[in-house]
Amino acid sequence: MYKILLALLFTTFLNAEVYDGVAIVVKNKAITLYDIKKEMESSKLDAKKASDILIRQKLEEIETEERKITVNSSEVYDDIKKTASRNGMNISEFYEAVREANGMSSRELKEKVKLKLLSQKLYAAIAYSSISEPSEDDIKEYYELHKDNYKHPASFDVIIYQAKDKNILQQKTTNPMFYSPEIVTNEQVLPYERISPELASLLERTQVGHYTAVVPDGKGSYMSFYVKSVESAKKAGLESIKNQIINSIMEDQREQVLSDYFARLRHNADINIIRMPK
């Protein structure tokens, strides 16, 4: 009898510990206070909005499971390989570049890519039949309403530092007065339209007068870009960004379909809000 009572007390204690950490239960799947606080920190949102994001994510996770949507390791590898190739790198170099730029391990990257592919498959299953390609009038109207979204630098004036030894290049980026004959420099003006989206994003995130992170150059060495100046922004003409606008319109359509779908799902789902962070 004593052993049974002890076991029951121990189980109750464990359940209380779990319950104390749970903030929201979505169809028997828990969202903890820690999850909400972490989302608040990363997205800079209040508890309500952070919780809404997490509830949507749980509903997507449940919907993915119920539809038996899966992504295998080959699909993840192929997606990473394509991104690496687009940046002129092999897989190992790309992993290292991501680690240097974002502090993300290869395992974390694979998990992120897997979640992205799962979302794409789920979205396609839900929204595909509800999306139609925009007309010419739709494209022109969208462009006029969102012109500011299509401004970008005309070019970047940079000094490219390259070396086989990553540590030597790191010393250069942290101490501009450092000199090594092993470092090769090359000054170039890089037109925005002629560089990869990933490089453009890296350069746009780097302040003038600063170095980018040290990344593989795709040829067995490493490089860092010192941004000397950025040519003033310009508006891209409609024809040059037409495909981008079509993608934006269809993305907006898809998100609206999905928002409506998950709003209905949330309305009918068994969601229990236990507590919120203070």
mmCIF file of C-alpha atoms in Angstrom:
data_model
loop_
_atom_site.group_PDB
_atom_site.id
_atom_site.type_symbol
_atom_site.label_atom_id
_atom_site.label_comp_id
_atom_site.label_asym_id
_atom_site.label_seq_id
_atom_site.Cartn_x
_atom_site.Cartn_y
_atom_site.Cartn_z
ATOM 1 C CA MET A 1 0.000 0.000 0.000
ATOM 2 C CA TYR A 2 2.843 2.348 0.913
ATOM 3 C CA LYS A 3 4.592 1.644 -2.399
ATOM 4 C CA ILE A 4 1.405 2.324 -4.371
ATOM 5 C CA LEU A 5 0.822 5.607 -2.529
ATOM 6 C CA LEU A 6 4.446 6.641 -3.089
ATOM 7 C CA ALA A 7 4.155 5.855 -6.785
ATOM 8 C CA LEU A 8 0.953 7.883 -7.068
ATOM 9 C CA LEU A 9 2.518 10.839 -5.271
ATOM 10 C CA PHE A 10 5.592 10.661 -7.494
ATOM 11 C CA THR A 11 3.444 10.548 -10.650
ATOM 12 C CA THR A 12 1.373 13.480 -9.417
ATOM 13 C CA PHE A 13 4.544 15.450 -8.759
ATOM 14 C CA LEU A 14 5.854 14.786 -12.259
ATOM 15 C CA ASN A 15 2.524 15.718 -13.847
ATOM 16 C CA ALA A 16 2.441 18.925 -11.806
ATOM 17 C CA GLU A 17 5.915 19.814 -13.047
ATOM 18 C CA VAL A 18 4.870 19.269 -16.651
ATOM 19 C CA TYR A 19 1.577 21.110 -16.165
ATOM 20 C CA ASP A 20 3.323 24.066 -14.505
ATOM 21 C CA GLY A 21 5.422 24.574 -17.612
ATOM 22 C CA VAL A 22 2.536 24.327 -20.090
ATOM 23 C CA ALA A 23 0.913 27.543 -21.290
ATOM 24 C CA ILE A 24 -1.329 26.352 -24.144
ATOM 25 C CA VAL A 25 -2.557 22.959 -25.305
ATOM 26 C CA VAL A 26 -3.484 22.622 -28.981
ATOM 27 C CA LYS A 27 -5.260 19.327 -29.699
ATOM 28 C CA ASN A 28 -3.180 17.574 -27.018
ATOM 29 C CA LYS A 29 0.083 19.207 -28.160
ATOM 30 C CA ALA A 30 1.678 21.504 -25.581
ATOM 31 C CA ILE A 31 3.136 24.987 -25.964
ATOM 32 C CA THR A 32 5.224 25.877 -22.927
ATOM 33 C CA LEU A 33 5.873 29.214 -21.244
ATOM 34 C CA TYR A 34 9.478 28.795 -22.360
ATOM 35 C CA ASP A 35 8.353 28.413 -26.009
ATOM 36 C CA ILE A 36 6.367 31.653 -25.799
ATOM 37 C CA LYS A 37 9.159 33.618 -24.113
ATOM 38 C CA LYS A 38 11.657 32.343 -26.679
ATOM 39 C CA GLU A 39 9.357 33.402 -29.544
ATOM 40 C CA MET A 40 8.840 36.807 -27.899
ATOM 41 C CA GLU A 41 12.600 37.331 -27.771
ATOM 42 C CA SER A 42 13.298 36.197 -31.327
ATOM 43 C CA SER A 43 10.365 37.968 -33.004
ATOM 44 C CA LYS A 44 10.242 41.022 -30.686
ATOM 45 C CA LEU A 45 6.486 40.551 -30.227
ATOM 46 C CA ASP A 46 4.243 40.591 -27.171
ATOM 47 C CA ALA A 47 2.959 37.405 -25.542
ATOM 48 C CA LYS A 48 -0.368 37.426 -27.419
ATOM 49 C CA LYS A 49 1.170 37.724 -30.889
ATOM 50 C CA ALA A 50 3.955 35.259 -30.077
ATOM 51 C CA SER A 51 1.325 32.778 -28.856
ATOM 52 C CA ASP A 52 -0.695 33.224 -32.054
ATOM 53 C CA ILE A 53 2.398 32.334 -34.094
ATOM 54 C CA LEU A 54 3.049 29.218 -32.015
ATOM 55 C CA ILE A 55 -0.600 28.105 -32.170
ATOM 56 C CA ARG A 56 -0.501 28.436 -35.961
ATOM 57 C CA GLN A 57 2.727 26.395 -36.027
ATOM 58 C CA LYS A 58 1.142 23.654 -33.910
ATOM 59 C CA LEU A 59 -1.909 23.555 -36.167
ATOM 60 C CA GLU A 60 0.385 23.257 -39.199
ATOM 61 C CA GLU A 61 2.315 20.471 -37.471
ATOM 62 C CA ILE A 62 -0.900 18.588 -36.694
ATOM 63 C CA GLU A 63 -2.245 19.122 -40.223
ATOM 64 C CA THR A 64 1.032 17.848 -41.683
ATOM 65 C CA GLU A 65 0.810 14.692 -39.562
ATOM 66 C CA GLU A 66 -2.852 14.094 -40.402
ATOM 67 C CA ARG A 67 -2.184 14.489 -44.139
ATOM 68 C CA LYS A 68 0.823 12.159 -43.786
ATOM 69 C CA ILE A 69 3.129 14.689 -45.458
ATOM 70 C CA THR A 70 6.791 13.768 -45.090
ATOM 71 C CA VAL A 71 10.226 14.961 -46.192
ATOM 72 C CA ASN A 72 13.130 12.510 -46.415
ATOM 73 C CA SER A 73 16.849 13.155 -45.994
ATOM 74 C CA SER A 74 17.455 13.029 -49.765
ATOM 75 C CA GLU A 75 15.062 15.925 -50.332
ATOM 76 C CA VAL A 76 16.785 17.948 -47.616
ATOM 77 C CA TYR A 77 20.209 17.181 -49.083
ATOM 78 C CA ASP A 78 19.095 18.111 -52.617
ATOM 79 C CA ASP A 79 17.721 21.454 -51.434
ATOM 80 C CA ILE A 80 20.941 22.300 -49.575
ATOM 81 C CA LYS A 81 23.018 21.161 -52.550
ATOM 82 C CA LYS A 82 21.097 23.473 -54.911
ATOM 83 C CA THR A 83 21.562 26.438 -52.586
ATOM 84 C CA ALA A 84 25.273 25.674 -52.208
ATOM 85 C CA SER A 85 25.691 25.339 -55.986
ATOM 86 C CA ARG A 86 23.914 28.659 -56.534
ATOM 87 C CA ASN A 87 26.573 30.235 -54.318
ATOM 88 C CA GLY A 88 29.468 28.486 -56.053
ATOM 89 C CA MET A 89 30.207 26.160 -53.126
ATOM 90 C CA ASN A 90 30.202 22.481 -52.365
ATOM 91 C CA ILE A 91 28.164 21.121 -49.441
ATOM 92 C CA SER A 92 30.998 21.291 -46.880
ATOM 93 C CA GLU A 93 31.883 24.853 -47.819
ATOM 94 C CA PHE A 94 28.237 25.883 -47.613
ATOM 95 C CA TYR A 95 27.849 24.363 -44.143
ATOM 96 C CA GLU A 96 30.899 26.316 -43.026
ATOM 97 C CA ALA A 97 29.635 29.545 -44.609
ATOM 98 C CA VAL A 98 26.293 29.200 -42.832
ATOM 99 C CA ARG A 99 28.053 28.491 -39.539
ATOM 100 C CA GLU A 100 30.256 31.556 -39.934
ATOM 101 C CA ALA A 101 27.432 33.850 -41.025
ATOM 102 C CA ASN A 102 24.615 32.660 -38.728
ATOM 103 C CA GLY A 103 26.205 30.448 -36.093
ATOM 104 C CA MET A 104 24.009 27.575 -37.293
ATOM 105 C CA SER A 105 25.336 24.016 -37.234
ATOM 106 C CA SER A 106 24.814 21.650 -40.170
ATOM 107 C CA ARG A 107 22.298 19.715 -38.071
ATOM 108 C CA GLU A 108 20.320 22.891 -37.317
ATOM 109 C CA LEU A 109 20.422 23.871 -40.985
ATOM 110 C CA LYS A 110 19.088 20.461 -42.056
ATOM 111 C CA GLU A 111 16.250 20.730 -39.548
ATOM 112 C CA LYS A 112 15.402 24.229 -40.771
ATOM 113 C CA VAL A 113 15.391 23.075 -44.400
ATOM 114 C CA LYS A 114 13.240 20.072 -43.498
ATOM 115 C CA LEU A 115 10.654 22.317 -41.815
ATOM 116 C CA LYS A 116 10.691 24.626 -44.837
ATOM 117 C CA LEU A 117 10.058 21.731 -47.239
ATOM 118 C CA LEU A 118 7.297 20.336 -45.026
ATOM 119 C CA SER A 119 5.630 23.758 -45.004
ATOM 120 C CA GLN A 120 5.923 24.053 -48.784
ATOM 121 C CA LYS A 121 4.267 20.656 -49.272
ATOM 122 C CA LEU A 122 1.507 21.472 -46.800
ATOM 123 C CA TYR A 123 0.893 24.867 -48.358
ATOM 124 C CA ALA A 124 0.777 23.330 -51.827
ATOM 125 C CA ALA A 125 -1.756 20.758 -50.655
ATOM 126 C CA ILE A 126 -3.999 23.420 -49.095
ATOM 127 C CA ALA A 127 -3.615 26.425 -51.352
ATOM 128 C CA TYR A 128 -2.640 25.191 -54.803
ATOM 129 C CA SER A 129 -6.133 24.945 -56.252
ATOM 130 C CA SER A 130 -7.096 28.353 -54.868
ATOM 131 C CA ILE A 131 -4.278 30.370 -56.479
ATOM 132 C CA SER A 132 -4.372 31.797 -59.986
ATOM 133 C CA GLU A 133 -1.655 33.665 -61.894
ATOM 134 C CA PRO A 134 -2.220 37.453 -61.906
ATOM 135 C CA SER A 135 -3.236 39.410 -65.000
ATOM 136 C CA GLU A 136 -1.175 42.236 -66.529
ATOM 137 C CA ASP A 137 -3.457 44.769 -64.832
ATOM 138 C CA ASP A 138 -2.939 43.028 -61.489
ATOM 139 C CA ILE A 139 0.839 43.199 -61.969
ATOM 140 C CA LYS A 140 0.804 46.913 -62.835
ATOM 141 C CA GLU A 141 -1.479 47.748 -59.925
ATOM 142 C CA TYR A 142 0.639 45.770 -57.455
ATOM 143 C CA TYR A 143 3.800 47.471 -58.741
ATOM 144 C CA GLU A 144 2.332 50.949 -58.293
ATOM 145 C CA LEU A 145 1.207 50.159 -54.753
ATOM 146 C CA HIS A 146 4.496 48.543 -53.671
ATOM 147 C CA LYS A 147 7.202 50.500 -55.512
ATOM 148 C CA ASP A 148 9.181 51.103 -52.346
ATOM 149 C CA ASN A 149 9.527 47.346 -51.838
ATOM 150 C CA TYR A 150 11.507 47.074 -55.056
ATOM 151 C CA LYS A 151 14.208 49.600 -54.283
ATOM 152 C CA HIS A 152 17.671 48.198 -53.943
ATOM 153 C CA PRO A 153 21.294 49.404 -54.121
ATOM 154 C CA ALA A 154 22.613 49.849 -57.637
ATOM 155 C CA SER A 155 26.012 48.406 -56.723
ATOM 156 C CA PHE A 156 28.518 47.755 -53.945
ATOM 157 C CA ASP A 157 32.071 49.123 -53.994
ATOM 158 C CA VAL A 158 34.073 46.493 -52.110
ATOM 159 C CA ILE A 159 37.542 45.212 -51.402
ATOM 160 C CA ILE A 160 37.630 41.419 -51.517
ATOM 161 C CA TYR A 161 40.154 39.810 -49.172
ATOM 162 C CA GLN A 162 41.048 36.182 -49.900
ATOM 163 C CA ALA A 163 43.341 33.680 -48.195
ATOM 164 C CA LYS A 164 43.748 29.943 -47.866
ATOM 165 C CA ASP A 165 44.157 30.237 -44.097
ATOM 166 C CA LYS A 166 40.870 31.185 -42.498
ATOM 167 C CA ASN A 167 42.496 32.289 -39.229
ATOM 168 C CA ILE A 168 44.724 34.809 -40.989
ATOM 169 C CA LEU A 169 41.690 36.314 -42.710
ATOM 170 C CA GLN A 170 39.846 36.466 -39.393
ATOM 171 C CA GLN A 171 42.720 38.483 -37.951
ATOM 172 C CA LYS A 172 42.436 40.929 -40.840
ATOM 173 C CA THR A 173 38.711 41.485 -40.333
ATOM 174 C CA THR A 174 39.164 42.133 -36.606
ATOM 175 C CA ASN A 175 42.331 44.236 -37.015
ATOM 176 C CA PRO A 176 42.419 46.231 -40.290
ATOM 177 C CA MET A 177 46.096 47.149 -39.669
ATOM 178 C CA PHE A 178 47.087 43.483 -39.753
ATOM 179 C CA TYR A 179 49.189 42.532 -42.784
ATOM 180 C CA SER A 180 50.017 39.149 -44.247
ATOM 181 C CA PRO A 181 51.462 38.359 -47.678
ATOM 182 C CA GLU A 182 49.105 35.388 -47.782
ATOM 183 C CA ILE A 183 46.104 37.699 -48.107
ATOM 184 C CA VAL A 184 45.199 38.667 -51.667
ATOM 185 C CA THR A 185 43.099 41.800 -52.192
ATOM 186 C CA ASN A 186 40.922 42.702 -55.143
ATOM 187 C CA GLU A 187 38.861 45.879 -55.378
ATOM 188 C CA GLN A 188 35.638 45.621 -57.386
ATOM 189 C CA VAL A 189 32.298 47.262 -58.007
ATOM 190 C CA LEU A 190 29.622 44.588 -57.794
ATOM 191 C CA PRO A 191 26.383 45.451 -59.643
ATOM 192 C CA TYR A 192 23.341 44.338 -57.673
ATOM 193 C CA GLU A 193 21.756 42.706 -60.724
ATOM 194 C CA ARG A 194 24.790 40.508 -61.387
ATOM 195 C CA ILE A 195 25.423 38.925 -57.989
ATOM 196 C CA SER A 196 23.591 36.095 -56.260
ATOM 197 C CA PRO A 197 20.679 36.943 -53.934
ATOM 198 C CA GLU A 198 22.635 35.452 -51.022
ATOM 199 C CA LEU A 199 25.674 37.681 -51.636
ATOM 200 C CA ALA A 200 23.432 40.716 -52.152
ATOM 201 C CA SER A 201 21.757 39.996 -48.814
ATOM 202 C CA LEU A 202 25.130 39.590 -47.074
ATOM 203 C CA LEU A 203 26.399 42.902 -48.448
ATOM 204 C CA GLU A 204 23.155 44.748 -47.674
ATOM 205 C CA ARG A 205 23.380 43.600 -44.055
ATOM 206 C CA THR A 206 26.965 44.870 -43.742
ATOM 207 C CA GLN A 207 27.497 48.508 -42.782
ATOM 208 C CA VAL A 208 29.718 50.710 -44.928
ATOM 209 C CA GLY A 209 33.245 50.644 -43.511
ATOM 210 C CA HIS A 210 32.877 47.102 -42.139
ATOM 211 C CA TYR A 211 33.849 43.578 -43.159
ATOM 212 C CA THR A 212 31.432 40.753 -43.877
ATOM 213 C CA ALA A 213 31.831 37.422 -42.123
ATOM 214 C CA VAL A 214 34.617 35.202 -43.440
ATOM 215 C CA VAL A 215 33.049 32.689 -45.829
ATOM 216 C CA PRO A 216 34.360 29.997 -48.204
ATOM 217 C CA ASP A 217 34.976 31.226 -51.744
ATOM 218 C CA GLY A 218 34.043 27.923 -53.400
ATOM 219 C CA LYS A 219 37.620 27.320 -54.546
ATOM 220 C CA GLY A 220 39.201 25.944 -51.401
ATOM 221 C CA SER A 221 40.013 29.331 -49.877
ATOM 222 C CA TYR A 222 38.173 31.945 -47.816
ATOM 223 C CA MET A 223 37.073 35.507 -48.409
ATOM 224 C CA SER A 224 35.626 38.560 -46.735
ATOM 225 C CA PHE A 225 34.199 41.699 -48.338
ATOM 226 C CA TYR A 226 35.060 45.144 -47.001
ATOM 227 C CA VAL A 227 32.212 47.455 -47.997
ATOM 228 C CA LYS A 228 33.691 50.805 -49.069
ATOM 229 C CA SER A 229 30.482 52.362 -50.322
ATOM 230 C CA VAL A 230 27.040 51.572 -51.681
ATOM 231 C CA GLU A 231 25.733 53.315 -54.786
ATOM 232 C CA SER A 232 22.472 55.112 -54.115
ATOM 233 C CA ALA A 233 19.297 53.086 -54.350
ATOM 234 C CA LYS A 234 17.333 53.010 -57.573
ATOM 235 C CA LYS A 235 13.909 51.791 -58.559
ATOM 236 C CA ALA A 236 13.916 48.769 -60.775
ATOM 237 C CA GLY A 237 11.755 49.026 -63.878
ATOM 238 C CA LEU A 238 8.562 46.977 -64.036
ATOM 239 C CA GLU A 239 9.770 44.619 -66.760
ATOM 240 C CA SER A 240 13.005 43.788 -64.947
ATOM 241 C CA ILE A 241 11.127 42.635 -61.835
ATOM 242 C CA LYS A 242 7.948 41.285 -63.419
ATOM 243 C CA ASN A 243 8.595 37.702 -62.342
ATOM 244 C CA GLN A 244 9.391 38.884 -58.837
ATOM 245 C CA ILE A 245 6.078 40.761 -58.688
ATOM 246 C CA ILE A 246 4.155 37.716 -59.958
ATOM 247 C CA ASN A 247 5.767 35.632 -57.213
ATOM 248 C CA SER A 248 4.889 38.283 -54.624
ATOM 249 C CA ILE A 249 1.247 38.439 -55.719
ATOM 250 C CA MET A 250 0.904 34.658 -55.689
ATOM 251 C CA GLU A 251 2.635 34.495 -52.319
ATOM 252 C CA ASP A 252 0.147 37.037 -50.950
ATOM 253 C CA GLN A 253 -2.731 35.015 -52.403
ATOM 254 C CA ARG A 254 -1.363 31.832 -50.922
ATOM 255 C CA GLU A 255 -0.874 33.382 -47.488
ATOM 256 C CA GLN A 256 -4.426 34.740 -47.529
ATOM 257 C CA VAL A 257 -5.814 31.306 -48.405
ATOM 258 C CA LEU A 258 -3.697 29.721 -45.687
ATOM 259 C CA SER A 259 -4.590 32.367 -43.091
ATOM 260 C CA ASP A 260 -8.288 31.816 -43.765
ATOM 261 C CA TYR A 261 -7.824 28.041 -43.659
ATOM 262 C CA PHE A 262 -5.959 28.019 -40.347
ATOM 263 C CA ALA A 263 -8.288 30.632 -38.858
ATOM 264 C CA ARG A 264 -11.196 28.235 -39.498
ATOM 265 C CA LEU A 265 -9.112 25.359 -38.180
ATOM 266 C CA ARG A 266 -8.259 27.292 -35.038
ATOM 267 C CA HIS A 267 -11.908 28.237 -34.507
ATOM 268 C CA ASN A 268 -12.934 24.568 -34.514
ATOM 269 C CA ALA A 269 -9.843 23.146 -32.795
ATOM 270 C CA ASP A 270 -9.616 22.097 -29.159
ATOM 271 C CA ILE A 271 -7.308 24.822 -27.821
ATOM 272 C CA ASN A 272 -6.886 25.332 -24.074
ATOM 273 C CA ILE A 273 -5.050 28.479 -22.951
ATOM 274 C CA ILE A 274 -3.871 27.752 -19.415
ATOM 275 C CA ARG A 275 -1.704 30.782 -18.708
ATOM 276 C CA MET A 276 0.430 33.438 -20.392
ATOM 277 C CA PRO A 277 3.840 34.865 -19.483
ATOM 278 C CA LYS A 278 3.718 37.860 -17.182
#
